[in-house]
GROMACS .gro file of C-alpha atoms in nm:
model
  308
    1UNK     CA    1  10.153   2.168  22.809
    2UNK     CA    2  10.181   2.151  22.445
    3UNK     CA    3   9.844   2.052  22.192
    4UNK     CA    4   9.824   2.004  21.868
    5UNK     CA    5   9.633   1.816  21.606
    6UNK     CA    6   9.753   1.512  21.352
    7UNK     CA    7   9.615   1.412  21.011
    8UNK     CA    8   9.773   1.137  20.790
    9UNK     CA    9   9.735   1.190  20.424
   10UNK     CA   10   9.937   1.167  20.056
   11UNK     CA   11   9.886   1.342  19.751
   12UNK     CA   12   9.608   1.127  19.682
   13UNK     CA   13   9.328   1.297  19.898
   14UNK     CA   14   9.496   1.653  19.893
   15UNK     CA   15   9.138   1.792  19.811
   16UNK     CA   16   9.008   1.613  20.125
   17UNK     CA   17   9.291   1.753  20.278
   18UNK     CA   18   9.239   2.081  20.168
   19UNK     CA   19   8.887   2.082  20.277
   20UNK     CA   20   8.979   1.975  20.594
   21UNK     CA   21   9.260   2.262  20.668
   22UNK     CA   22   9.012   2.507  20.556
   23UNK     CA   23   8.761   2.387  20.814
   24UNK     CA   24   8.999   2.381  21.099
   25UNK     CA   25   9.196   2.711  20.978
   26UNK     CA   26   8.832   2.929  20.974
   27UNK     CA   27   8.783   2.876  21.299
   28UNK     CA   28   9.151   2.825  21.446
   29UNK     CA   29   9.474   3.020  21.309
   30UNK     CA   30   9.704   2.901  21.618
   31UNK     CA   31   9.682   2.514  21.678
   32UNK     CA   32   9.992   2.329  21.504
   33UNK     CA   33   9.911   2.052  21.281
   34UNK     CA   34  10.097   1.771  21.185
   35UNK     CA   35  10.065   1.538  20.902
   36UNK     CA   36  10.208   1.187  20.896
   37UNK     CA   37  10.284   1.027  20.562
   38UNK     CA   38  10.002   0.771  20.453
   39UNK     CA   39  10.309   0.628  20.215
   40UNK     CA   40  10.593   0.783  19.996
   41UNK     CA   41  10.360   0.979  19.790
   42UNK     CA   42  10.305   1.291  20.022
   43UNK     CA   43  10.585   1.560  19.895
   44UNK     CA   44  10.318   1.795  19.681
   45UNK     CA   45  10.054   1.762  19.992
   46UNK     CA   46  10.338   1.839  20.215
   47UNK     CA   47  10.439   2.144  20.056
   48UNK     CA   48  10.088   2.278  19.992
   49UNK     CA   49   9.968   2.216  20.361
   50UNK     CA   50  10.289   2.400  20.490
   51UNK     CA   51  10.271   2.691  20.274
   52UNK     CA   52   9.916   2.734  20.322
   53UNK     CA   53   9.836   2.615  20.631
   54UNK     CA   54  10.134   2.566  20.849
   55UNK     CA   55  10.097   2.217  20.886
   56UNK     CA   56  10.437   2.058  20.916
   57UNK     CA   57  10.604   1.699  20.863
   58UNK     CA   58  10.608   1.478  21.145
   59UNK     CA   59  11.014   1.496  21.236
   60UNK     CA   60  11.120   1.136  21.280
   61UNK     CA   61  10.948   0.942  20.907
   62UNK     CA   62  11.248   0.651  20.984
   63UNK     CA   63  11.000   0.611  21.322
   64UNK     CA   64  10.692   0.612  21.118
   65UNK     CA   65  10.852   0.348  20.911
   66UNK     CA   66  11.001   0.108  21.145
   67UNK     CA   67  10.701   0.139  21.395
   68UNK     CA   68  10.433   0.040  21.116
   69UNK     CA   69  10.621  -0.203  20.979
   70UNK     CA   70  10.686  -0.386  21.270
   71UNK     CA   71  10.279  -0.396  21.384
   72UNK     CA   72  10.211  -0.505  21.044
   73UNK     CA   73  10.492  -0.829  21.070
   74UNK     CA   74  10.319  -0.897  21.462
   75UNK     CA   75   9.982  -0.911  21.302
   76UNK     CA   76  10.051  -1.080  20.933
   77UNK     CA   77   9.903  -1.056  20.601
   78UNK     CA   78   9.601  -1.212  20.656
   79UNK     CA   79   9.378  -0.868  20.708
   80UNK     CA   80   9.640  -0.594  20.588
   81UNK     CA   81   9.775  -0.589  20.258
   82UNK     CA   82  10.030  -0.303  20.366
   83UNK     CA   83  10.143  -0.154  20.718
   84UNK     CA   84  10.053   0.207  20.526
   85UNK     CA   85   9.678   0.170  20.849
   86UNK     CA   86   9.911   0.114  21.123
   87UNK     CA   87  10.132   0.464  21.081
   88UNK     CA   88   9.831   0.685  21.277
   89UNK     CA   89   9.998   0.490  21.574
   90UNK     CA   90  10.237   0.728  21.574
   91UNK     CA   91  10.037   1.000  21.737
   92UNK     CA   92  10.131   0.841  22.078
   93UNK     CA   93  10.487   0.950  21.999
   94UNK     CA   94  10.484   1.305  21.833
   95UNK     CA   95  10.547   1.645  22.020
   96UNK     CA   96  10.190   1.723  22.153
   97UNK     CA   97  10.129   1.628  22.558
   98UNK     CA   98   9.774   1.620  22.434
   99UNK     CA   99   9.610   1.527  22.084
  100UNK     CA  100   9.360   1.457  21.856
  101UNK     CA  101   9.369   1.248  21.549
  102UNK     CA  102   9.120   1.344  21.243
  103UNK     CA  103   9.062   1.138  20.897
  104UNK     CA  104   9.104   1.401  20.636
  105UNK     CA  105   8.752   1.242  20.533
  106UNK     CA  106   8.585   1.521  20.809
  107UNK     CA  107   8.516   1.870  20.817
  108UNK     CA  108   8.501   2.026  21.112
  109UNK     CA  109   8.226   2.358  21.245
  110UNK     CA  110   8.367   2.458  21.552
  111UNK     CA  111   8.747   2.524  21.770
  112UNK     CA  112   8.772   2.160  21.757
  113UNK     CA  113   9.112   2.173  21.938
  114UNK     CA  114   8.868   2.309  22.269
  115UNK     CA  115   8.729   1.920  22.307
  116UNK     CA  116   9.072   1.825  22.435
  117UNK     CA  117   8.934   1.987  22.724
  118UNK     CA  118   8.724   1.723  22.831
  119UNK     CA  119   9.064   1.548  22.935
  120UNK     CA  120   9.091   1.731  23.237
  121UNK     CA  121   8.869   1.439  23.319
  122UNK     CA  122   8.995   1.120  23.142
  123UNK     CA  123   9.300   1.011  22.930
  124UNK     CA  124   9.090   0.934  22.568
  125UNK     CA  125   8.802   1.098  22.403
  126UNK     CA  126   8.593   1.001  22.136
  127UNK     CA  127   8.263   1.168  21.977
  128UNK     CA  128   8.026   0.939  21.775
  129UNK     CA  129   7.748   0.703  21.797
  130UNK     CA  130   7.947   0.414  21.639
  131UNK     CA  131   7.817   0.217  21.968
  132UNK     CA  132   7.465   0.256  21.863
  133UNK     CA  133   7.548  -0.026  21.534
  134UNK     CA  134   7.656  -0.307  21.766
  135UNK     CA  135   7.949  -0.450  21.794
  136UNK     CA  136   7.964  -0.475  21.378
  137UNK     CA  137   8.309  -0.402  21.230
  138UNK     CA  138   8.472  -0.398  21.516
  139UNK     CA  139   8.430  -0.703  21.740
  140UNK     CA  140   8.272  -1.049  21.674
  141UNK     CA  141   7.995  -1.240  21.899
  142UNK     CA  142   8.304  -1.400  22.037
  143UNK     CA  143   8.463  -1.152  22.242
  144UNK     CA  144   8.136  -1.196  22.442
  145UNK     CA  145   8.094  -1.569  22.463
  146UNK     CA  146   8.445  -1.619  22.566
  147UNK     CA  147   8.442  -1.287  22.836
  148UNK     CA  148   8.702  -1.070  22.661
  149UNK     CA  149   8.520  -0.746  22.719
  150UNK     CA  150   8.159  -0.761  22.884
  151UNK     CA  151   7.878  -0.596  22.772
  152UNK     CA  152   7.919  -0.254  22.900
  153UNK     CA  153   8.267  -0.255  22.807
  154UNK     CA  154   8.143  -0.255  22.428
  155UNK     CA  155   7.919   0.039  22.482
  156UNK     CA  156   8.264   0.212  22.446
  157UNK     CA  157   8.359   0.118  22.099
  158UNK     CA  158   8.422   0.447  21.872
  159UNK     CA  159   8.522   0.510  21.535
  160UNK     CA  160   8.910   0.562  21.445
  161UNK     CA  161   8.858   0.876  21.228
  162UNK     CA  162   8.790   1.122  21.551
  163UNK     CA  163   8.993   1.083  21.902
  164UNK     CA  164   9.191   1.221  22.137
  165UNK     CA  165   9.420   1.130  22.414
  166UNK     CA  166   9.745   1.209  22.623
  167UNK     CA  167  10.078   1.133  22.477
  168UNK     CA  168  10.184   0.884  22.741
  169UNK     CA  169   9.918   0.670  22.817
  170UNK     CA  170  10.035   0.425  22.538
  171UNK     CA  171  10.358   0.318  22.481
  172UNK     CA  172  10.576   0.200  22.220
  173UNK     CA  173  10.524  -0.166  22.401
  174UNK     CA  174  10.219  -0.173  22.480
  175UNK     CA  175  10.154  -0.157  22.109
  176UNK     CA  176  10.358  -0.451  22.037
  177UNK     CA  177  10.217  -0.657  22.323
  178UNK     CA  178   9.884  -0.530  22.182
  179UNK     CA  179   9.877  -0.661  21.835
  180UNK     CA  180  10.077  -0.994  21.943
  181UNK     CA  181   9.748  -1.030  22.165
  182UNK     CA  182   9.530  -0.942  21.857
  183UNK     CA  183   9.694  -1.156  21.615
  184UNK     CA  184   9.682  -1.496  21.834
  185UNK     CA  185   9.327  -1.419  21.856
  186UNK     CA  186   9.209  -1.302  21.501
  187UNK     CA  187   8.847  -1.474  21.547
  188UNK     CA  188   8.748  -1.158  21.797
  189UNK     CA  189   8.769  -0.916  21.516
  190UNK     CA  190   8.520  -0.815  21.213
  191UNK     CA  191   8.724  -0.766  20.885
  192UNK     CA  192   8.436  -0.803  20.713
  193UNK     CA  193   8.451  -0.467  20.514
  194UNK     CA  194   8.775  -0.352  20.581
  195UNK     CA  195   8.745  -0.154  20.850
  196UNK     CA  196   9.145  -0.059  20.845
  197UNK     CA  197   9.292  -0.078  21.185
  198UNK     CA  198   8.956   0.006  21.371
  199UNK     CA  199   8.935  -0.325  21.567
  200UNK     CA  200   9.243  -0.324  21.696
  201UNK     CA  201   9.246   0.070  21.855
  202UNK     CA  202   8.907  -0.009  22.009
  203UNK     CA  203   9.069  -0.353  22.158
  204UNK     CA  204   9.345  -0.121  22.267
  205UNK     CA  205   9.139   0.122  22.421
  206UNK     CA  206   8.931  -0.117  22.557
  207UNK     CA  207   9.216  -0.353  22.712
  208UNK     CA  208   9.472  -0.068  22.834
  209UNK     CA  209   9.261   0.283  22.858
  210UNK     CA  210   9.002   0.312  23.109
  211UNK     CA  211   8.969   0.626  23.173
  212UNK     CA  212   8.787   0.673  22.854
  213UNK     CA  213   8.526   0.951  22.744
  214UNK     CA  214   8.258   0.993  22.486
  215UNK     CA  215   8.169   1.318  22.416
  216UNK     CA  216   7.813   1.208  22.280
  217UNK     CA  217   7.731   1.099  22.665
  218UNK     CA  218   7.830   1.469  22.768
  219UNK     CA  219   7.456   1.614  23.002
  220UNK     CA  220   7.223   1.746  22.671
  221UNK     CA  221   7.420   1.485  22.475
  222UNK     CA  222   7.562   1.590  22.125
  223UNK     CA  223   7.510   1.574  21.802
  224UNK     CA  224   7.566   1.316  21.531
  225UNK     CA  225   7.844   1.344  21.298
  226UNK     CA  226   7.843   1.082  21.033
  227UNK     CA  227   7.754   1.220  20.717
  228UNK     CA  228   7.525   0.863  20.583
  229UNK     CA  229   7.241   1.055  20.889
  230UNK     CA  230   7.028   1.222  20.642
  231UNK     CA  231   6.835   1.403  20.941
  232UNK     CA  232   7.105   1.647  20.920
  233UNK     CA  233   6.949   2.017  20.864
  234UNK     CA  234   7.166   2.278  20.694
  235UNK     CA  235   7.207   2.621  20.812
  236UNK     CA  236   7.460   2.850  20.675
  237UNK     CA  237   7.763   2.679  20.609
  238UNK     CA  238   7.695   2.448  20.930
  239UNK     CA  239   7.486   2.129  20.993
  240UNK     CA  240   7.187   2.182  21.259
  241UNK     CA  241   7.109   1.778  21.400
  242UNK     CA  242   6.772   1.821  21.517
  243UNK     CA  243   6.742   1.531  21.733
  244UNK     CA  244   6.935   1.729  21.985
  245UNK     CA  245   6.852   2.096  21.911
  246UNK     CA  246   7.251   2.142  21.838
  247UNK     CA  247   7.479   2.250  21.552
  248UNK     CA  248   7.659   1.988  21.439
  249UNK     CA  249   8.072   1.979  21.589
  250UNK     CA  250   8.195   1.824  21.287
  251UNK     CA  251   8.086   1.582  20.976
  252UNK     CA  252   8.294   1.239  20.868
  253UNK     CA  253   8.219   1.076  20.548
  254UNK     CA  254   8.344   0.817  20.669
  255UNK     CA  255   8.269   0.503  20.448
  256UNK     CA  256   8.179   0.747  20.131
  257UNK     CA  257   8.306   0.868  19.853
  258UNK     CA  258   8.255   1.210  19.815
  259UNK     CA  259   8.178   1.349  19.452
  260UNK     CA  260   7.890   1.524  19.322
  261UNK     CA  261   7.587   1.392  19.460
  262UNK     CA  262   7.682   1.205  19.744
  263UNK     CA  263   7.509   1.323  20.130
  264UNK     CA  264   7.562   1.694  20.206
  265UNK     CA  265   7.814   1.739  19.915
  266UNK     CA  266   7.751   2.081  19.912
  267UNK     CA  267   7.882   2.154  20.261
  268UNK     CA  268   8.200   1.969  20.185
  269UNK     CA  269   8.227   2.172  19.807
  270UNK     CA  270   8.171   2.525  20.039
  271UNK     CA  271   8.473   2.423  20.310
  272UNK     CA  272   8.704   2.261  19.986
  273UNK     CA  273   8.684   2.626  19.775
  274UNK     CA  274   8.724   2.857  20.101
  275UNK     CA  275   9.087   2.938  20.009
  276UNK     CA  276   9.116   3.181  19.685
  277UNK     CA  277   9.487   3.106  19.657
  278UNK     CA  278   9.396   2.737  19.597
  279UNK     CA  279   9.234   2.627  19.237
  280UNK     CA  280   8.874   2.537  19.290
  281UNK     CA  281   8.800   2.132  19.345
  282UNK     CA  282   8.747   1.941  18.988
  283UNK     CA  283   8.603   1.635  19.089
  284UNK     CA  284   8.365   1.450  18.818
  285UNK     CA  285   7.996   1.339  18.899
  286UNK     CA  286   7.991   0.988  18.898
  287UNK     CA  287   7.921   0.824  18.599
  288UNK     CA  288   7.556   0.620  18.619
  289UNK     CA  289   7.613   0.258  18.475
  290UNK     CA  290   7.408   0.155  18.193
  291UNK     CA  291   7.169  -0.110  18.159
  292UNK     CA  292   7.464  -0.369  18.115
  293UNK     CA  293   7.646  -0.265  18.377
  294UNK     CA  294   7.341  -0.270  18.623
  295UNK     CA  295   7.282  -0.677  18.511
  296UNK     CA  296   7.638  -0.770  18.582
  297UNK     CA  297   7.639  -0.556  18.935
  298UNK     CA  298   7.344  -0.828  18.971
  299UNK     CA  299   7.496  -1.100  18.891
  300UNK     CA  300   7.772  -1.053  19.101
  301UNK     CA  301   7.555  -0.928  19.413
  302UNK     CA  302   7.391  -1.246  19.381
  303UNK     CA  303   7.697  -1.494  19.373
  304UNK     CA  304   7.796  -1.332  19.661
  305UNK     CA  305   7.508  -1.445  19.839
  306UNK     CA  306   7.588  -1.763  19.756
  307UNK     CA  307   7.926  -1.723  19.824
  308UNK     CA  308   8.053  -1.865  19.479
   0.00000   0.00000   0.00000
């Protein structure tokens, strides 16, 4: 039985990337990686995640290509711009019996390949609190009024960023029958900030996976992971969550930008620099607007409220 882990990146977050690789690589020299293509722009990443790394191209990009294009046609314009969120789907169909997917957004503090252990047990793991928020970027009210999923059922949304499964629980058509069912019914889902393909996967899961697995409901629980939880203590080069008396697995910025100054930058600066054969991360602080900048922000916050 074969494991491995896949990222999807281009040259555009190569520092994330980096950071990333060095996070997985202190801990883990063995597990293969592979990286799907975000878009066209991923030769230089490619190259510098190989050679460094070992990380290597997922074989069939024609697949990639047709298989994102064709969700994106099923489900329309009206919430993706570009099929570029749809080509993680292609985890179900790479080499590895058993997976997991990370954002390049994440670092991780532990043998993160070990959690695929908890599938002895079920067919898809997650490990986050996103259940704790509601229902909110994932579903709408409506998926309870009209009895698509019940109440319990929701308890089991995750975020897309961290998961796991076995290859063969999905297949190739039941992600076409999948997003046909998503896209005659695009009043379940919350767009509202762009959540990329999140709704959909947790419909997915939801609809055609359930022997499903949060690690956070493991006995002693576990630790947060999302790196807006300022309880977060720091020791070392780790994250100590204090709630539950337990070093943190891994941390996803997931919905921040990270640059000087934004939540436990310095942990992500100490994992980005770890390789010496790599030139040391040059990203600018941000730049604070001035006092005509902060009365037009405003101005637009408030016709926004009222929707103008």
């Amino acid at each position: 039985m074969s494991r491995g882990i896949y990222i999807i990146a281009n040259d555009k977050v190569t520092d994330q990337a980096i950071a990333l690789l060095n996070s997985i690589r202190l801990h883990d020299q063995d597990t293969p990686i592979i990286m799907i293509p975000y878009d066209d722009n991923y030769h230089q990443i490619a190259e510098l995640l190989n050679q460094h790394y070992g990380v290597q191209l997922y074989a069939d990009l024609d697949f990639i290509d047709r298989l994102s294009r064709k969700l994106h046609e099923l489900f329309g314009n009206q919430f993706f711009a570009r099929p570029n969120q749809f080509r993680k789907q292609a985890c179900w169909f790479g080499p590895f019996d058993e997976f997991l997917y990370i954002d390049t957004d994440i670092v991780v503090f532990e043998k993160i390949i070990n959690n695929l252990n908890y599938l002895a047990e079920s067919d898809f793991i997650c490990c986050d609190y996103q259940h704790l928020g509601g229902i909110k970027n994932v579903f709408t009210s409506k998926v309870l009024e009209e009895k698509v999923f019940t109440e319990t059922e929701v308890q089991d949304i995750f975020n897309g960023g961290f998961w796991g499964a076995r290859k063969n629980i999905i297949s190739e058509n039941d992600l076409y029958t999948t997003f046909s069912e998503c896209a005659a019914h695009p009043e379940y889902f919350d767009f509202s900030e762009k959540t990329s393909d999140q709704p959909i996967i947790n419909y997915m899961l939801l609809k055609r996976i359930p022997r499903r697995f949060n690690i956070v409901r493991r006995p002693g629980k576990a630790p947060g992971n999302w790196g807006g939880s300022p309880q977060f203590q720091t020791q070392g080069n780790i994250l100590f969550d204090p709630t539950v008396n337990q070093p943190l697995q891994y941390l996803h910025w997931a919905g921040i930008r990270i640059q000087p100054g934004c939540p436990y930058w310095e942990i992500w600066e100490h994992y980005r620099n770890l390789n010496s054969a790599l030139p040391a991360a040059n990203i600018p602080a941000p730049v604070k607007p001035n006092q005509w900048q902060k009365t037009l922000n405003h101005i637009k916050q408030q016709l926004r409220k009222l929707k103008i």
